PDB file of C-alpha atoms in Angstrom:
ATOM      1  CA  UNK A   1     164.225-209.000  26.501  1.00 67.00           C
ATOM      2  CA  UNK A   2     167.611-210.406  25.508  1.00 67.00           C
ATOM      3  CA  UNK A   3     168.016-214.174  25.352  1.00 66.00           C
ATOM      4  CA  UNK A   4     171.603-215.037  24.436  1.00 62.00           C
ATOM      5  CA  UNK A   5     172.624-218.622  23.873  1.00 60.00           C
ATOM      6  CA  UNK A   6     175.873-218.994  25.820  1.00 66.00           C
ATOM      7  CA  UNK A   7     178.530-216.851  27.408  1.00 71.00           C
ATOM      8  CA  UNK A   8     178.796-213.385  28.846  1.00 79.00           C
ATOM      9  CA  UNK A   9     177.105-210.391  27.283  1.00 79.00           C
ATOM     10  CA  UNK A  10     177.603-206.618  27.223  1.00 84.00           C
ATOM     11  CA  UNK A  11     174.710-204.218  26.569  1.00 84.00           C
ATOM     12  CA  UNK A  12     174.856-200.403  26.293  1.00 87.00           C
ATOM     13  CA  UNK A  13     171.669-198.356  26.772  1.00 86.00           C
ATOM     14  CA  UNK A  14     171.457-194.621  26.092  1.00 87.00           C
ATOM     15  CA  UNK A  15     169.573-192.292  28.426  1.00 85.00           C
ATOM     16  CA  UNK A  16     167.603-191.121  25.380  1.00 84.00           C
ATOM     17  CA  UNK A  17     165.856-194.541  25.420  1.00 81.00           C
ATOM     18  CA  UNK A  18     164.306-193.983  28.882  1.00 82.00           C
ATOM     19  CA  UNK A  19     161.964-195.184  30.275  1.00 79.00           C
ATOM     20  CA  UNK A  20     162.998-198.720  29.360  1.00 75.00           C
ATOM     21  CA  UNK A  21     162.716-202.243  30.793  1.00 77.00           C
ATOM     22  CA  UNK A  22     165.516-204.675  29.995  1.00 73.00           C
ATOM     23  CA  UNK A  23     165.785-208.309  31.030  1.00 70.00           C
ATOM     24  CA  UNK A  24     168.600-210.633  30.080  1.00 63.00           C
ATOM     25  CA  UNK A  25     167.959-214.351  30.546  1.00 62.00           C
ATOM     26  CA  UNK A  26     171.322-216.064  30.490  1.00 60.00           C
ATOM     27  CA  UNK A  27     171.743-219.233  32.486  1.00 57.00           C
ATOM     28  CA  UNK A  28     175.256-219.822  31.122  1.00 64.00           C
ATOM     29  CA  UNK A  29     176.968-216.480  31.632  1.00 64.00           C
ATOM     30  CA  UNK A  30     178.150-215.125  34.960  1.00 72.00           C
ATOM     31  CA  UNK A  31     179.641-211.779  33.905  1.00 79.00           C
ATOM     32  CA  UNK A  32     176.916-209.984  31.967  1.00 80.00           C
ATOM     33  CA  UNK A  33     177.529-206.216  31.895  1.00 84.00           C
ATOM     34  CA  UNK A  34     175.220-203.238  31.441  1.00 85.00           C
ATOM     35  CA  UNK A  35     176.675-199.871  30.369  1.00 88.00           C
ATOM     36  CA  UNK A  36     174.527-196.742  30.722  1.00 89.00           C
ATOM     37  CA  UNK A  37     175.371-193.841  28.404  1.00 89.00           C
ATOM     38  CA  UNK A  38     174.233-190.261  29.022  1.00 87.00           C
ATOM     39  CA  UNK A  39     174.976-187.181  26.950  1.00 83.00           C
ATOM     40  CA  UNK A  40     175.963-184.116  28.930  1.00 80.00           C
ATOM     41  CA  UNK A  41     174.024-181.130  27.748  1.00 72.00           C
ATOM     42  CA  UNK A  42     171.705-178.248  28.451  1.00 59.00           C
ATOM     43  CA  UNK A  43     169.875-179.683  31.485  1.00 72.00           C
ATOM     44  CA  UNK A  44     171.323-180.642  34.865  1.00 74.00           C
ATOM     45  CA  UNK A  45     170.764-184.293  35.778  1.00 83.00           C
ATOM     46  CA  UNK A  46     171.082-186.590  38.768  1.00 86.00           C
ATOM     47  CA  UNK A  47     171.782-190.252  38.023  1.00 88.00           C
ATOM     48  CA  UNK A  48     170.816-192.863  40.632  1.00 87.00           C
ATOM     49  CA  UNK A  49     171.867-196.533  40.657  1.00 87.00           C
ATOM     50  CA  UNK A  50     169.748-199.017  42.608  1.00 87.00           C
ATOM     51  CA  UNK A  51     170.670-202.688  42.552  1.00 81.00           C
ATOM     52  CA  UNK A  52     170.029-205.831  44.595  1.00 78.00           C
ATOM     53  CA  UNK A  53     171.752-208.954  43.282  1.00 72.00           C
ATOM     54  CA  UNK A  54     170.965-208.975  39.533  1.00 74.00           C
ATOM     55  CA  UNK A  55     167.808-206.816  39.678  1.00 81.00           C
ATOM     56  CA  UNK A  56     168.071-203.050  39.582  1.00 83.00           C
ATOM     57  CA  UNK A  57     167.276-199.670  38.136  1.00 85.00           C
ATOM     58  CA  UNK A  58     169.084-196.612  36.833  1.00 88.00           C
ATOM     59  CA  UNK A  59     167.143-193.353  37.104  1.00 87.00           C
ATOM     60  CA  UNK A  60     167.748-189.975  35.497  1.00 87.00           C
ATOM     61  CA  UNK A  61     165.426-187.157  36.532  1.00 84.00           C
ATOM     62  CA  UNK A  62     162.420-189.426  37.043  1.00 82.00           C
ATOM     63  CA  UNK A  63     162.940-191.595  33.939  1.00 85.00           C
ATOM     64  CA  UNK A  64     164.033-195.140  34.796  1.00 85.00           C
ATOM     65  CA  UNK A  65     165.781-198.089  33.165  1.00 85.00           C
ATOM     66  CA  UNK A  66     164.692-201.277  34.963  1.00 84.00           C
ATOM     67  CA  UNK A  67     167.030-204.217  34.416  1.00 83.00           C
ATOM     68  CA  UNK A  68     167.411-207.819  35.484  1.00 81.00           C
ATOM     69  CA  UNK A  69     170.001-210.507  34.897  1.00 78.00           C
ATOM     70  CA  UNK A  70     173.177-208.387  34.839  1.00 79.00           C
ATOM     71  CA  UNK A  71     175.931-209.307  37.257  1.00 80.00           C
ATOM     72  CA  UNK A  72     177.586-205.906  36.684  1.00 83.00           C
ATOM     73  CA  UNK A  73     175.250-203.014  35.890  1.00 84.00           C
ATOM     74  CA  UNK A  74     176.881-199.904  37.344  1.00 88.00           C
ATOM     75  CA  UNK A  75     178.955-198.811  34.356  1.00 89.00           C
ATOM     76  CA  UNK A  76     178.510-195.170  33.354  1.00 92.00           C
ATOM     77  CA  UNK A  77     179.562-193.515  30.068  1.00 92.00           C
ATOM     78  CA  UNK A  78     179.288-189.718  29.883  1.00 90.00           C
ATOM     79  CA  UNK A  79     179.350-188.434  26.305  1.00 89.00           C
ATOM     80  CA  UNK A  80     180.490-184.845  25.711  1.00 87.00           C
ATOM     81  CA  UNK A  81     179.179-182.837  22.738  1.00 86.00           C
ATOM     82  CA  UNK A  82     181.195-182.175  19.570  1.00 86.00           C
ATOM     83  CA  UNK A  83     182.572-178.835  20.747  1.00 86.00           C
ATOM     84  CA  UNK A  84     185.358-177.531  22.988  1.00 88.00           C
ATOM     85  CA  UNK A  85     184.559-178.720  26.534  1.00 87.00           C
ATOM     86  CA  UNK A  86     186.279-177.782  29.784  1.00 89.00           C
ATOM     87  CA  UNK A  87     184.996-180.156  32.463  1.00 90.00           C
ATOM     88  CA  UNK A  88     185.747-180.843  36.129  1.00 91.00           C
ATOM     89  CA  UNK A  89     184.980-184.086  37.953  1.00 91.00           C
ATOM     90  CA  UNK A  90     184.859-183.682  41.724  1.00 90.00           C
ATOM     91  CA  UNK A  91     183.381-185.284  44.819  1.00 89.00           C
ATOM     92  CA  UNK A  92     180.414-183.545  46.452  1.00 88.00           C
ATOM     93  CA  UNK A  93     179.598-183.145  50.146  1.00 86.00           C
ATOM     94  CA  UNK A  94     177.287-186.184  50.041  1.00 87.00           C
ATOM     95  CA  UNK A  95     180.148-188.308  48.576  1.00 87.00           C
ATOM     96  CA  UNK A  96     178.658-188.367  45.069  1.00 91.00           C
ATOM     97  CA  UNK A  97     180.604-187.379  41.961  1.00 92.00           C
ATOM     98  CA  UNK A  98     179.731-184.261  40.004  1.00 91.00           C
ATOM     99  CA  UNK A  99     180.894-183.348  36.526  1.00 90.00           C
ATOM    100  CA  UNK A 100     180.492-179.697  35.668  1.00 89.00           C
ATOM    101  CA  UNK A 101     181.565-177.331  32.939  1.00 87.00           C
ATOM    102  CA  UNK A 102     184.170-174.690  33.698  1.00 78.00           C
ATOM    103  CA  UNK A 103     184.028-172.811  30.417  1.00 69.00           C
ATOM    104  CA  UNK A 104     181.123-174.009  28.306  1.00 67.00           C
ATOM    105  CA  UNK A 105     177.351-174.089  28.571  1.00 71.00           C
ATOM    106  CA  UNK A 106     177.016-177.686  29.807  1.00 77.00           C
ATOM    107  CA  UNK A 107     174.977-178.297  32.949  1.00 83.00           C
ATOM    108  CA  UNK A 108     176.276-180.511  35.795  1.00 87.00           C
ATOM    109  CA  UNK A 109     175.726-184.258  36.100  1.00 89.00           C
ATOM    110  CA  UNK A 110     175.662-185.734  39.624  1.00 91.00           C
ATOM    111  CA  UNK A 111     175.874-189.438  40.432  1.00 91.00           C
ATOM    112  CA  UNK A 112     177.136-191.911  43.029  1.00 89.00           C
ATOM    113  CA  UNK A 113     180.475-193.492  42.155  1.00 88.00           C
ATOM    114  CA  UNK A 114     179.558-196.467  39.956  1.00 87.00           C
ATOM    115  CA  UNK A 115     180.708-199.887  41.127  1.00 85.00           C
ATOM    116  CA  UNK A 116     181.609-201.102  37.611  1.00 88.00           C
ATOM    117  CA  UNK A 117     183.367-198.369  35.631  1.00 91.00           C
ATOM    118  CA  UNK A 118     183.283-194.706  34.599  1.00 92.00           C
ATOM    119  CA  UNK A 119     184.170-193.414  31.116  1.00 92.00           C
ATOM    120  CA  UNK A 120     184.204-189.809  29.883  1.00 91.00           C
ATOM    121  CA  UNK A 121     183.944-189.777  26.079  1.00 89.00           C
ATOM    122  CA  UNK A 122     184.929-186.506  24.435  1.00 85.00           C
ATOM    123  CA  UNK A 123     183.553-185.138  21.220  1.00 81.00           C
ATOM    124  CA  UNK A 124     185.361-183.789  18.168  1.00 85.00           C
ATOM    125  CA  UNK A 125     186.436-180.531  19.850  1.00 85.00           C
ATOM    126  CA  UNK A 126     189.312-179.724  22.186  1.00 89.00           C
ATOM    127  CA  UNK A 127     188.337-181.337  25.489  1.00 88.00           C
ATOM    128  CA  UNK A 128     189.854-180.680  28.892  1.00 89.00           C
ATOM    129  CA  UNK A 129     189.001-182.773  31.956  1.00 89.00           C
ATOM    130  CA  UNK A 130     190.232-181.880  35.448  1.00 89.00           C
ATOM    131  CA  UNK A 131     189.940-184.699  37.994  1.00 89.00           C
ATOM    132  CA  UNK A 132     189.623-183.189  41.444  1.00 88.00           C
ATOM    133  CA  UNK A 133     188.722-186.377  43.289  1.00 86.00           C
ATOM    134  CA  UNK A 134     190.771-187.437  46.336  1.00 79.00           C
ATOM    135  CA  UNK A 135     190.226-191.111  45.537  1.00 82.00           C
ATOM    136  CA  UNK A 136     188.548-192.804  42.598  1.00 83.00           C
ATOM    137  CA  UNK A 137     188.334-196.561  43.118  1.00 84.00           C
ATOM    138  CA  UNK A 138     186.328-197.447  40.018  1.00 86.00           C
ATOM    139  CA  UNK A 139     188.148-198.147  36.720  1.00 88.00           C
ATOM    140  CA  UNK A 140     188.227-194.823  34.849  1.00 88.00           C
ATOM    141  CA  UNK A 141     188.665-194.127  31.132  1.00 88.00           C
ATOM    142  CA  UNK A 142     188.998-190.864  29.214  1.00 88.00           C
ATOM    143  CA  UNK A 143     188.585-190.881  25.453  1.00 86.00           C
ATOM    144  CA  UNK A 144     189.195-187.491  23.894  1.00 79.00           C
ATOM    145  CA  UNK A 145     188.283-188.312  20.275  1.00 78.00           C
ATOM    146  CA  UNK A 146     189.361-185.701  17.690  1.00 81.00           C
ATOM    147  CA  UNK A 147     190.967-182.408  18.675  1.00 82.00           C
ATOM    148  CA  UNK A 148     193.587-181.521  21.246  1.00 87.00           C
ATOM    149  CA  UNK A 149     192.548-183.079  24.560  1.00 87.00           C
ATOM    150  CA  UNK A 150     193.920-182.747  28.086  1.00 88.00           C
ATOM    151  CA  UNK A 151     193.492-184.770  31.275  1.00 87.00           C
ATOM    152  CA  UNK A 152     194.601-183.062  34.492  1.00 87.00           C
ATOM    153  CA  UNK A 153     194.978-185.371  37.499  1.00 84.00           C
ATOM    154  CA  UNK A 154     194.812-182.630  40.101  1.00 79.00           C
ATOM    155  CA  UNK A 155     195.198-184.674  43.267  1.00 70.00           C
ATOM    156  CA  UNK A 156     194.382-188.001  44.785  1.00 65.00           C
ATOM    157  CA  UNK A 157     194.510-191.568  43.580  1.00 68.00           C
ATOM    158  CA  UNK A 158     192.953-193.508  40.736  1.00 72.00           C
ATOM    159  CA  UNK A 159     192.883-197.276  41.023  1.00 71.00           C
ATOM    160  CA  UNK A 160     192.757-197.961  37.269  1.00 72.00           C
ATOM    161  CA  UNK A 161     193.179-195.416  34.451  1.00 72.00           C
ATOM    162  CA  UNK A 162     192.721-195.914  30.715  1.00 74.00           C
ATOM    163  CA  UNK A 163     193.405-193.068  28.288  1.00 70.00           C
ATOM    164  CA  UNK A 164     192.416-193.408  24.641  1.00 69.00           C
ATOM    165  CA  UNK A 165     194.761-191.076  22.777  1.00 56.00           C
ATOM    166  CA  UNK A 166     196.802-190.787  19.634  1.00 50.00           C
ATOM    167  CA  UNK A 167     200.400-189.829  20.362  1.00 43.00           C
TER     168      UNK A 167
END
């Protein structure tokens, strides 16, 4: 349980901590944010967000993070491994998003479009991300880290884009 004194708070929880219960009691803040971080890897995963008001849950393959007290809890960070990664983000038939590997061993991640934000965080290798999404309304960030990284905006629209790069 987190009991801050005053103001708005930001908490990041890794999928490796699941299952996990988290409550934030903050009578002063009105913009508390929860970020959920998952490492892409050897196993396919479906991520499900479930929220009513400030009570909700984030589930990954049967393991659940229960949370309460966050005004904004649907923020997803996908962390790529420290290798060369060629990834594609696309919309599925059921209107979810799917991130899959086009040249490496990584298994796909599937999830509904988060309401808060979506960030793809590259590792130390050469990362390539192809966005094949007709419309992405959530704020999106791509951080390539070390190496030579590429972001390909194939088609469609992105409401807000943030690229962390050294020029």
